[in-house]
Amino acid sequence: NLFLSREWLTTQLGRKHMANALLVERAPAARPLTADALTSALATVCSLEDYGLRLVMQPEQGYLSLHSRAVVLETSEVEVAREAAAECGARSGLTSVYLATSMKNVTDPDRSTEIAYAVVAALDPPPEFRFTSGSEKTIDRESVWLNQWTAQDLGAHVGDRVELSYLIPSRNGTYYTGTEQVTVRGIVEMTGPGADPGLVPDFEGITDAKRIGDWHPPFPLDLTR
């Protein structure tokens, strides 16, 4: 192990006033302190920010999104958020996003331009998209909807097969590439939920960059593509 000044480390990481753990010592003369009692006491003073969470208003689409500093929400956080929404009489939905390192049309490669670094989103339930062609209420794991821009770049039509490549992290910190082929079932208009930037949470090093050349993600990136 390596021991450092906590003040120096949090400054370097840009995480001042944050910690990985909170240690509590009970005075010898104090009454017995249980973990449940301490948890209950902390719950009365902790805010979403203390848990690394924040609510973001998406006014154009009329919804709130819950974001985590860890990017991915824990199962317990999702369950509590959905319970809170139900108590308020609001609907809730789940969104998962991932970055495909490349996409290409394998049905007709001659009319396709390979796309590097495209966001893939899985939505449950899916929003009320408008389609320029094709249309299905739901899609299975071997199907996909493309937005107009992506379909145009890929030269893709409903029924075409598209291949996605993506990085898979390993336990030793390296990455290997996985691939999947899916069938295009619809082309989504770039309006309303089809052009909603709120579907992608803030990701430091990517969403705060003005262009792809300024990306600094925690995974391998080939900016020459």
PDB file of C-alpha atoms in Angstrom:
ATOM      1  CA  ASN A   1       0.000   0.000   0.000  1.00  0.00           C
ATOM      2  CA  LEU A   2       0.942   3.619  -0.495  1.00  0.00           C
ATOM      3  CA  PHE A   3      -0.041   6.260   2.077  1.00  0.00           C
ATOM      4  CA  LEU A   4      -0.468   9.885   1.030  1.00  0.00           C
ATOM      5  CA  SER A   5      -1.777  13.159   2.350  1.00  0.00           C
ATOM      6  CA  ARG A   6      -5.545  12.988   1.937  1.00  0.00           C
ATOM      7  CA  GLU A   7      -5.740  16.730   1.225  1.00  0.00           C
ATOM      8  CA  TRP A   8      -3.147  16.426  -1.557  1.00  0.00           C
ATOM      9  CA  LEU A   9      -4.793  13.354  -3.089  1.00  0.00           C
ATOM     10  CA  THR A  10      -8.320  14.784  -3.148  1.00  0.00           C
ATOM     11  CA  THR A  11      -6.978  17.989  -4.698  1.00  0.00           C
ATOM     12  CA  GLN A  12      -5.205  16.066  -7.458  1.00  0.00           C
ATOM     13  CA  LEU A  13      -8.342  14.043  -8.165  1.00  0.00           C
ATOM     14  CA  GLY A  14     -10.631  17.069  -8.056  1.00  0.00           C
ATOM     15  CA  ARG A  15     -12.604  15.376  -5.288  1.00  0.00           C
ATOM     16  CA  LYS A  16     -12.213  17.713  -2.327  1.00  0.00           C
ATOM     17  CA  HIS A  17     -14.695  17.171   0.525  1.00  0.00           C
ATOM     18  CA  MET A  18     -15.286  13.610  -0.709  1.00  0.00           C
ATOM     19  CA  ALA A  19     -14.257  10.289   0.797  1.00  0.00           C
ATOM     20  CA  ASN A  20     -14.526   6.571   0.112  1.00  0.00           C
ATOM     21  CA  ALA A  21     -15.442   5.731   3.695  1.00  0.00           C
ATOM     22  CA  LEU A  22     -16.536   7.414   6.924  1.00  0.00           C
ATOM     23  CA  LEU A  23     -15.059   6.021  10.138  1.00  0.00           C
ATOM     24  CA  VAL A  24     -16.949   6.620  13.387  1.00  0.00           C
ATOM     25  CA  GLU A  25     -15.420   6.036  16.822  1.00  0.00           C
ATOM     26  CA  ARG A  26     -17.660   5.614  19.843  1.00  0.00           C
ATOM     27  CA  ALA A  27     -16.481   7.223  23.055  1.00  0.00           C
ATOM     28  CA  PRO A  28     -16.043   4.669  25.882  1.00  0.00           C
ATOM     29  CA  ALA A  29     -18.711   6.329  28.026  1.00  0.00           C
ATOM     30  CA  ALA A  30     -21.220   6.708  25.200  1.00  0.00           C
ATOM     31  CA  ARG A  31     -24.244   4.493  24.807  1.00  0.00           C
ATOM     32  CA  PRO A  32     -23.914   1.477  22.502  1.00  0.00           C
ATOM     33  CA  LEU A  33     -23.975   2.455  18.838  1.00  0.00           C
ATOM     34  CA  THR A  34     -25.281   0.003  16.273  1.00  0.00           C
ATOM     35  CA  ALA A  35     -24.783   0.112  12.526  1.00  0.00           C
ATOM     36  CA  ASP A  36     -28.557   0.406  12.016  1.00  0.00           C
ATOM     37  CA  ALA A  37     -28.809   3.361  14.395  1.00  0.00           C
ATOM     38  CA  LEU A  38     -25.917   5.141  12.700  1.00  0.00           C
ATOM     39  CA  THR A  39     -27.382   4.475   9.253  1.00  0.00           C
ATOM     40  CA  SER A  40     -30.739   5.911  10.334  1.00  0.00           C
ATOM     41  CA  ALA A  41     -29.070   8.999  11.793  1.00  0.00           C
ATOM     42  CA  LEU A  42     -27.062   9.622   8.630  1.00  0.00           C
ATOM     43  CA  ALA A  43     -30.147   9.161   6.448  1.00  0.00           C
ATOM     44  CA  THR A  44     -31.745  12.232   8.055  1.00  0.00           C
ATOM     45  CA  VAL A  45     -28.885  14.527   7.029  1.00  0.00           C
ATOM     46  CA  CYS A  46     -27.515  13.000   3.811  1.00  0.00           C
ATOM     47  CA  SER A  47     -28.476  14.459   0.447  1.00  0.00           C
ATOM     48  CA  LEU A  48     -28.398  12.935  -3.027  1.00  0.00           C
ATOM     49  CA  GLU A  49     -25.055  14.642  -3.585  1.00  0.00           C
ATOM     50  CA  ASP A  50     -23.618  12.811  -0.575  1.00  0.00           C
ATOM     51  CA  TYR A  51     -24.457   9.553  -2.338  1.00  0.00           C
ATOM     52  CA  GLY A  52     -22.882  10.750  -5.572  1.00  0.00           C
ATOM     53  CA  LEU A  53     -26.299  11.232  -7.177  1.00  0.00           C
ATOM     54  CA  ARG A  54     -28.104  14.175  -8.731  1.00  0.00           C
ATOM     55  CA  LEU A  55     -31.413  14.864 -10.432  1.00  0.00           C
ATOM     56  CA  VAL A  56     -31.252  16.579 -13.813  1.00  0.00           C
ATOM     57  CA  MET A  57     -34.312  18.279 -15.289  1.00  0.00           C
ATOM     58  CA  GLN A  58     -34.905  17.651 -18.982  1.00  0.00           C
ATOM     59  CA  PRO A  59     -37.426  20.453 -19.701  1.00  0.00           C
ATOM     60  CA  GLU A  60     -37.838  19.846 -23.437  1.00  0.00           C
ATOM     61  CA  GLN A  61     -38.960  16.255 -22.888  1.00  0.00           C
ATOM     62  CA  GLY A  62     -40.616  16.889 -19.513  1.00  0.00           C
ATOM     63  CA  TYR A  63     -38.843  14.415 -17.252  1.00  0.00           C
ATOM     64  CA  LEU A  64     -36.220  14.128 -14.518  1.00  0.00           C
ATOM     65  CA  SER A  65     -33.203  11.867 -14.887  1.00  0.00           C
ATOM     66  CA  LEU A  66     -31.163  10.440 -12.021  1.00  0.00           C
ATOM     67  CA  HIS A  67     -27.415  10.495 -12.646  1.00  0.00           C
ATOM     68  CA  SER A  68     -24.612   8.882 -10.660  1.00  0.00           C
ATOM     69  CA  ARG A  69     -21.048  10.132 -10.297  1.00  0.00           C
ATOM     70  CA  ALA A  70     -20.099   6.477 -10.803  1.00  0.00           C
ATOM     71  CA  VAL A  71     -21.900   6.624 -14.212  1.00  0.00           C
ATOM     72  CA  VAL A  72     -23.772   3.363 -13.559  1.00  0.00           C
ATOM     73  CA  LEU A  73     -26.506   3.294 -10.910  1.00  0.00           C
ATOM     74  CA  GLU A  74     -26.413   0.533  -8.311  1.00  0.00           C
ATOM     75  CA  THR A  75     -29.353  -1.888  -8.225  1.00  0.00           C
ATOM     76  CA  SER A  76     -30.384  -0.554  -4.799  1.00  0.00           C
ATOM     77  CA  GLU A  77     -30.351   3.026  -6.125  1.00  0.00           C
ATOM     78  CA  VAL A  78     -32.573   2.052  -9.046  1.00  0.00           C
ATOM     79  CA  GLU A  79     -35.038   0.279  -6.747  1.00  0.00           C
ATOM     80  CA  VAL A  80     -35.297   3.223  -4.337  1.00  0.00           C
ATOM     81  CA  ALA A  81     -35.674   5.721  -7.201  1.00  0.00           C
ATOM     82  CA  ARG A  82     -38.488   3.711  -8.776  1.00  0.00           C
ATOM     83  CA  GLU A  83     -40.245   3.381  -5.419  1.00  0.00           C
ATOM     84  CA  ALA A  84     -39.990   7.157  -4.915  1.00  0.00           C
ATOM     85  CA  ALA A  85     -41.409   7.787  -8.391  1.00  0.00           C
ATOM     86  CA  ALA A  86     -44.330   5.449  -7.704  1.00  0.00           C
ATOM     87  CA  GLU A  87     -45.084   7.222  -4.417  1.00  0.00           C
ATOM     88  CA  CYS A  88     -45.251  10.517  -6.338  1.00  0.00           C
ATOM     89  CA  GLY A  89     -47.570   9.001  -8.929  1.00  0.00           C
ATOM     90  CA  ALA A  90     -44.914   9.299 -11.635  1.00  0.00           C
ATOM     91  CA  ARG A  91     -43.837   6.768 -14.223  1.00  0.00           C
ATOM     92  CA  SER A  92     -40.230   5.613 -14.319  1.00  0.00           C
ATOM     93  CA  GLY A  93     -38.091   4.026 -16.993  1.00  0.00           C
ATOM     94  CA  LEU A  94     -34.630   2.532 -17.256  1.00  0.00           C
ATOM     95  CA  THR A  95     -31.951   3.644 -19.687  1.00  0.00           C
ATOM     96  CA  SER A  96     -28.638   1.907 -20.317  1.00  0.00           C
ATOM     97  CA  VAL A  97     -26.051   3.390 -22.670  1.00  0.00           C
ATOM     98  CA  TYR A  98     -22.800   2.033 -24.055  1.00  0.00           C
ATOM     99  CA  LEU A  99     -20.273   3.210 -26.614  1.00  0.00           C
ATOM    100  CA  ALA A 100     -19.884   1.153 -29.773  1.00  0.00           C
ATOM    101  CA  THR A 101     -16.366   1.547 -31.135  1.00  0.00           C
ATOM    102  CA  SER A 102     -17.621   0.952 -34.674  1.00  0.00           C
ATOM    103  CA  MET A 103     -20.785   0.269 -36.677  1.00  0.00           C
ATOM    104  CA  LYS A 104     -21.043  -0.981 -40.250  1.00  0.00           C
ATOM    105  CA  ASN A 105     -23.661  -2.249 -42.674  1.00  0.00           C
ATOM    106  CA  VAL A 106     -22.846  -5.888 -43.446  1.00  0.00           C
ATOM    107  CA  THR A 107     -25.815  -6.388 -45.785  1.00  0.00           C
ATOM    108  CA  ASP A 108     -24.406  -3.986 -48.378  1.00  0.00           C
ATOM    109  CA  PRO A 109     -20.922  -2.729 -47.408  1.00  0.00           C
ATOM    110  CA  ASP A 110     -20.548  -0.874 -50.726  1.00  0.00           C
ATOM    111  CA  ARG A 111     -23.158   1.741 -49.754  1.00  0.00           C
ATOM    112  CA  SER A 112     -21.960   2.043 -46.164  1.00  0.00           C
ATOM    113  CA  THR A 113     -19.574   4.359 -44.357  1.00  0.00           C
ATOM    114  CA  GLU A 114     -18.228   2.747 -41.191  1.00  0.00           C
ATOM    115  CA  ILE A 115     -19.062   4.814 -38.122  1.00  0.00           C
ATOM    116  CA  ALA A 116     -16.531   5.141 -35.315  1.00  0.00           C
ATOM    117  CA  TYR A 117     -17.726   5.672 -31.733  1.00  0.00           C
ATOM    118  CA  ALA A 118     -21.508   5.701 -31.689  1.00  0.00           C
ATOM    119  CA  VAL A 119     -23.732   5.699 -28.607  1.00  0.00           C
ATOM    120  CA  VAL A 120     -26.033   2.699 -28.196  1.00  0.00           C
ATOM    121  CA  ALA A 121     -29.027   3.175 -25.876  1.00  0.00           C
ATOM    122  CA  ALA A 122     -31.399   0.578 -24.447  1.00  0.00           C
ATOM    123  CA  LEU A 123     -34.685   2.025 -23.143  1.00  0.00           C
ATOM    124  CA  ASP A 124     -37.332   0.333 -21.010  1.00  0.00           C
ATOM    125  CA  PRO A 125     -40.038   1.232 -21.794  1.00  0.00           C
ATOM    126  CA  PRO A 126     -39.152   2.733 -25.196  1.00  0.00           C
ATOM    127  CA  PRO A 127     -40.384   6.304 -25.763  1.00  0.00           C
ATOM    128  CA  GLU A 128     -42.912   7.277 -28.399  1.00  0.00           C
ATOM    129  CA  PHE A 129     -40.497   7.573 -31.303  1.00  0.00           C
ATOM    130  CA  ARG A 130     -41.564   8.776 -34.733  1.00  0.00           C
ATOM    131  CA  PHE A 131     -40.339   6.593 -37.577  1.00  0.00           C
ATOM    132  CA  THR A 132     -39.441   7.554 -41.131  1.00  0.00           C
ATOM    133  CA  SER A 133     -39.613   3.866 -42.075  1.00  0.00           C
ATOM    134  CA  GLY A 134     -40.338   0.645 -40.257  1.00  0.00           C
ATOM    135  CA  SER A 135     -41.973   0.624 -36.848  1.00  0.00           C
ATOM    136  CA  GLU A 136     -42.335  -1.862 -34.034  1.00  0.00           C
ATOM    137  CA  LYS A 137     -43.500  -1.290 -30.477  1.00  0.00           C
ATOM    138  CA  THR A 138     -40.712  -3.448 -29.107  1.00  0.00           C
ATOM    139  CA  ILE A 139     -37.502  -4.940 -30.420  1.00  0.00           C
ATOM    140  CA  ASP A 140     -35.666  -8.070 -29.332  1.00  0.00           C
ATOM    141  CA  ARG A 141     -31.960  -8.544 -28.599  1.00  0.00           C
ATOM    142  CA  GLU A 142     -31.234  -9.192 -32.277  1.00  0.00           C
ATOM    143  CA  SER A 143     -32.936  -6.005 -33.516  1.00  0.00           C
ATOM    144  CA  VAL A 144     -32.146  -2.297 -33.461  1.00  0.00           C
ATOM    145  CA  TRP A 145     -33.625   1.086 -34.322  1.00  0.00           C
ATOM    146  CA  LEU A 146     -31.323   3.611 -35.995  1.00  0.00           C
ATOM    147  CA  ASN A 147     -31.737   7.357 -36.024  1.00  0.00           C
ATOM    148  CA  GLN A 148     -31.805   9.141 -39.380  1.00  0.00           C
ATOM    149  CA  TRP A 149     -28.194  10.318 -39.250  1.00  0.00           C
ATOM    150  CA  THR A 150     -26.826   6.873 -38.467  1.00  0.00           C
ATOM    151  CA  ALA A 151     -28.989   5.187 -41.089  1.00  0.00           C
ATOM    152  CA  GLN A 152     -27.830   7.689 -43.709  1.00  0.00           C
ATOM    153  CA  ASP A 153     -24.134   7.208 -42.895  1.00  0.00           C
ATOM    154  CA  LEU A 154     -24.513   3.422 -42.923  1.00  0.00           C
ATOM    155  CA  GLY A 155     -26.676   3.431 -46.043  1.00  0.00           C
ATOM    156  CA  ALA A 156     -28.966   1.214 -43.992  1.00  0.00           C
ATOM    157  CA  HIS A 157     -32.607   0.341 -44.614  1.00  0.00           C
ATOM    158  CA  VAL A 158     -35.157  -1.641 -42.634  1.00  0.00           C
ATOM    159  CA  GLY A 159     -34.187  -5.311 -42.830  1.00  0.00           C
ATOM    160  CA  ASP A 160     -30.440  -4.686 -43.220  1.00  0.00           C
ATOM    161  CA  ARG A 161     -27.937  -6.297 -40.876  1.00  0.00           C
ATOM    162  CA  VAL A 162     -25.623  -4.000 -38.918  1.00  0.00           C
ATOM    163  CA  GLU A 163     -22.503  -5.088 -37.042  1.00  0.00           C
ATOM    164  CA  LEU A 164     -21.533  -3.388 -33.776  1.00  0.00           C
ATOM    165  CA  SER A 165     -18.080  -3.606 -32.203  1.00  0.00           C
ATOM    166  CA  TYR A 166     -17.505  -2.618 -28.586  1.00  0.00           C
ATOM    167  CA  LEU A 167     -14.907  -2.878 -25.826  1.00  0.00           C
ATOM    168  CA  ILE A 168     -15.292  -5.354 -22.972  1.00  0.00           C
ATOM    169  CA  PRO A 169     -13.208  -4.716 -19.823  1.00  0.00           C
ATOM    170  CA  SER A 170     -11.277  -7.608 -18.311  1.00  0.00           C
ATOM    171  CA  ARG A 171     -10.309  -8.176 -14.689  1.00  0.00           C
ATOM    172  CA  ASN A 172      -6.689  -7.185 -15.308  1.00  0.00           C
ATOM    173  CA  GLY A 173      -7.676  -3.737 -16.591  1.00  0.00           C
ATOM    174  CA  THR A 174      -7.248  -4.459 -20.295  1.00  0.00           C
ATOM    175  CA  TYR A 175      -9.982  -4.503 -22.934  1.00  0.00           C
ATOM    176  CA  TYR A 176     -10.935  -6.903 -25.684  1.00  0.00           C
ATOM    177  CA  THR A 177     -13.360  -6.386 -28.555  1.00  0.00           C
ATOM    178  CA  GLY A 178     -16.780  -7.990 -28.835  1.00  0.00           C
ATOM    179  CA  THR A 179     -19.064  -7.906 -31.877  1.00  0.00           C
ATOM    180  CA  GLU A 180     -22.794  -8.357 -32.450  1.00  0.00           C
ATOM    181  CA  GLN A 181     -24.922  -8.336 -35.586  1.00  0.00           C
ATOM    182  CA  VAL A 182     -28.459  -6.955 -35.374  1.00  0.00           C
ATOM    183  CA  THR A 183     -31.296  -6.343 -37.824  1.00  0.00           C
ATOM    184  CA  VAL A 184     -32.594  -2.820 -38.477  1.00  0.00           C
ATOM    185  CA  ARG A 185     -36.320  -2.704 -37.616  1.00  0.00           C
ATOM    186  CA  GLY A 186     -36.952   1.032 -37.883  1.00  0.00           C
ATOM    187  CA  ILE A 187     -35.454   4.445 -38.723  1.00  0.00           C
ATOM    188  CA  VAL A 188     -36.186   7.029 -36.016  1.00  0.00           C
ATOM    189  CA  GLU A 189     -36.854  10.699 -36.804  1.00  0.00           C
ATOM    190  CA  MET A 190     -34.410  13.194 -35.291  1.00  0.00           C
ATOM    191  CA  THR A 191     -37.224  14.938 -33.431  1.00  0.00           C
ATOM    192  CA  GLY A 192     -38.616  14.717 -29.898  1.00  0.00           C
ATOM    193  CA  PRO A 193     -37.237  11.713 -28.005  1.00  0.00           C
ATOM    194  CA  GLY A 194     -35.304  10.693 -31.122  1.00  0.00           C
ATOM    195  CA  ALA A 195     -33.034  13.722 -30.634  1.00  0.00           C
ATOM    196  CA  ASP A 196     -32.979  13.766 -26.833  1.00  0.00           C
ATOM    197  CA  PRO A 197     -29.462  14.478 -25.448  1.00  0.00           C
ATOM    198  CA  GLY A 198     -30.718  13.639 -21.954  1.00  0.00           C
ATOM    199  CA  LEU A 199     -30.606   9.921 -22.772  1.00  0.00           C
ATOM    200  CA  VAL A 200     -26.815  10.004 -22.321  1.00  0.00           C
ATOM    201  CA  PRO A 201     -25.592  10.824 -18.791  1.00  0.00           C
ATOM    202  CA  ASP A 202     -22.621  13.075 -18.122  1.00  0.00           C
ATOM    203  CA  PHE A 203     -19.377  11.157 -18.588  1.00  0.00           C
ATOM    204  CA  GLU A 204     -16.260  13.041 -17.546  1.00  0.00           C
ATOM    205  CA  GLY A 205     -13.740  13.174 -20.354  1.00  0.00           C
ATOM    206  CA  ILE A 206     -16.364  12.649 -23.070  1.00  0.00           C
ATOM    207  CA  THR A 207     -19.605  14.614 -22.725  1.00  0.00           C
ATOM    208  CA  ASP A 208     -17.755  17.664 -21.377  1.00  0.00           C
ATOM    209  CA  ALA A 209     -15.518  17.796 -24.483  1.00  0.00           C
ATOM    210  CA  LYS A 210     -16.401  20.062 -27.408  1.00  0.00           C
ATOM    211  CA  ARG A 211     -15.176  17.580 -30.021  1.00  0.00           C
ATOM    212  CA  ILE A 212     -14.080  13.950 -30.221  1.00  0.00           C
ATOM    213  CA  GLY A 213     -10.435  15.029 -30.481  1.00  0.00           C
ATOM    214  CA  ASP A 214     -10.680  16.363 -26.919  1.00  0.00           C
ATOM    215  CA  TRP A 215     -11.986  13.099 -25.429  1.00  0.00           C
ATOM    216  CA  HIS A 216     -10.069  11.667 -22.460  1.00  0.00           C
ATOM    217  CA  PRO A 217     -11.974   8.494 -21.542  1.00  0.00           C
ATOM    218  CA  PRO A 218     -10.695   5.732 -19.208  1.00  0.00           C
ATOM    219  CA  PHE A 219     -10.500   3.249 -22.094  1.00  0.00           C
ATOM    220  CA  PRO A 220      -8.399   2.922 -25.289  1.00  0.00           C
ATOM    221  CA  LEU A 221      -9.327   5.460 -27.954  1.00  0.00           C
ATOM    222  CA  ASP A 222      -8.111   5.698 -31.553  1.00  0.00           C
ATOM    223  CA  LEU A 223      -8.532   9.327 -32.611  1.00  0.00           C
ATOM    224  CA  THR A 224      -7.154   8.634 -36.094  1.00  0.00           C
ATOM    225  CA  ARG A 225     -10.354   6.863 -37.164  1.00  0.00           C
TER     226      ARG A 225
END
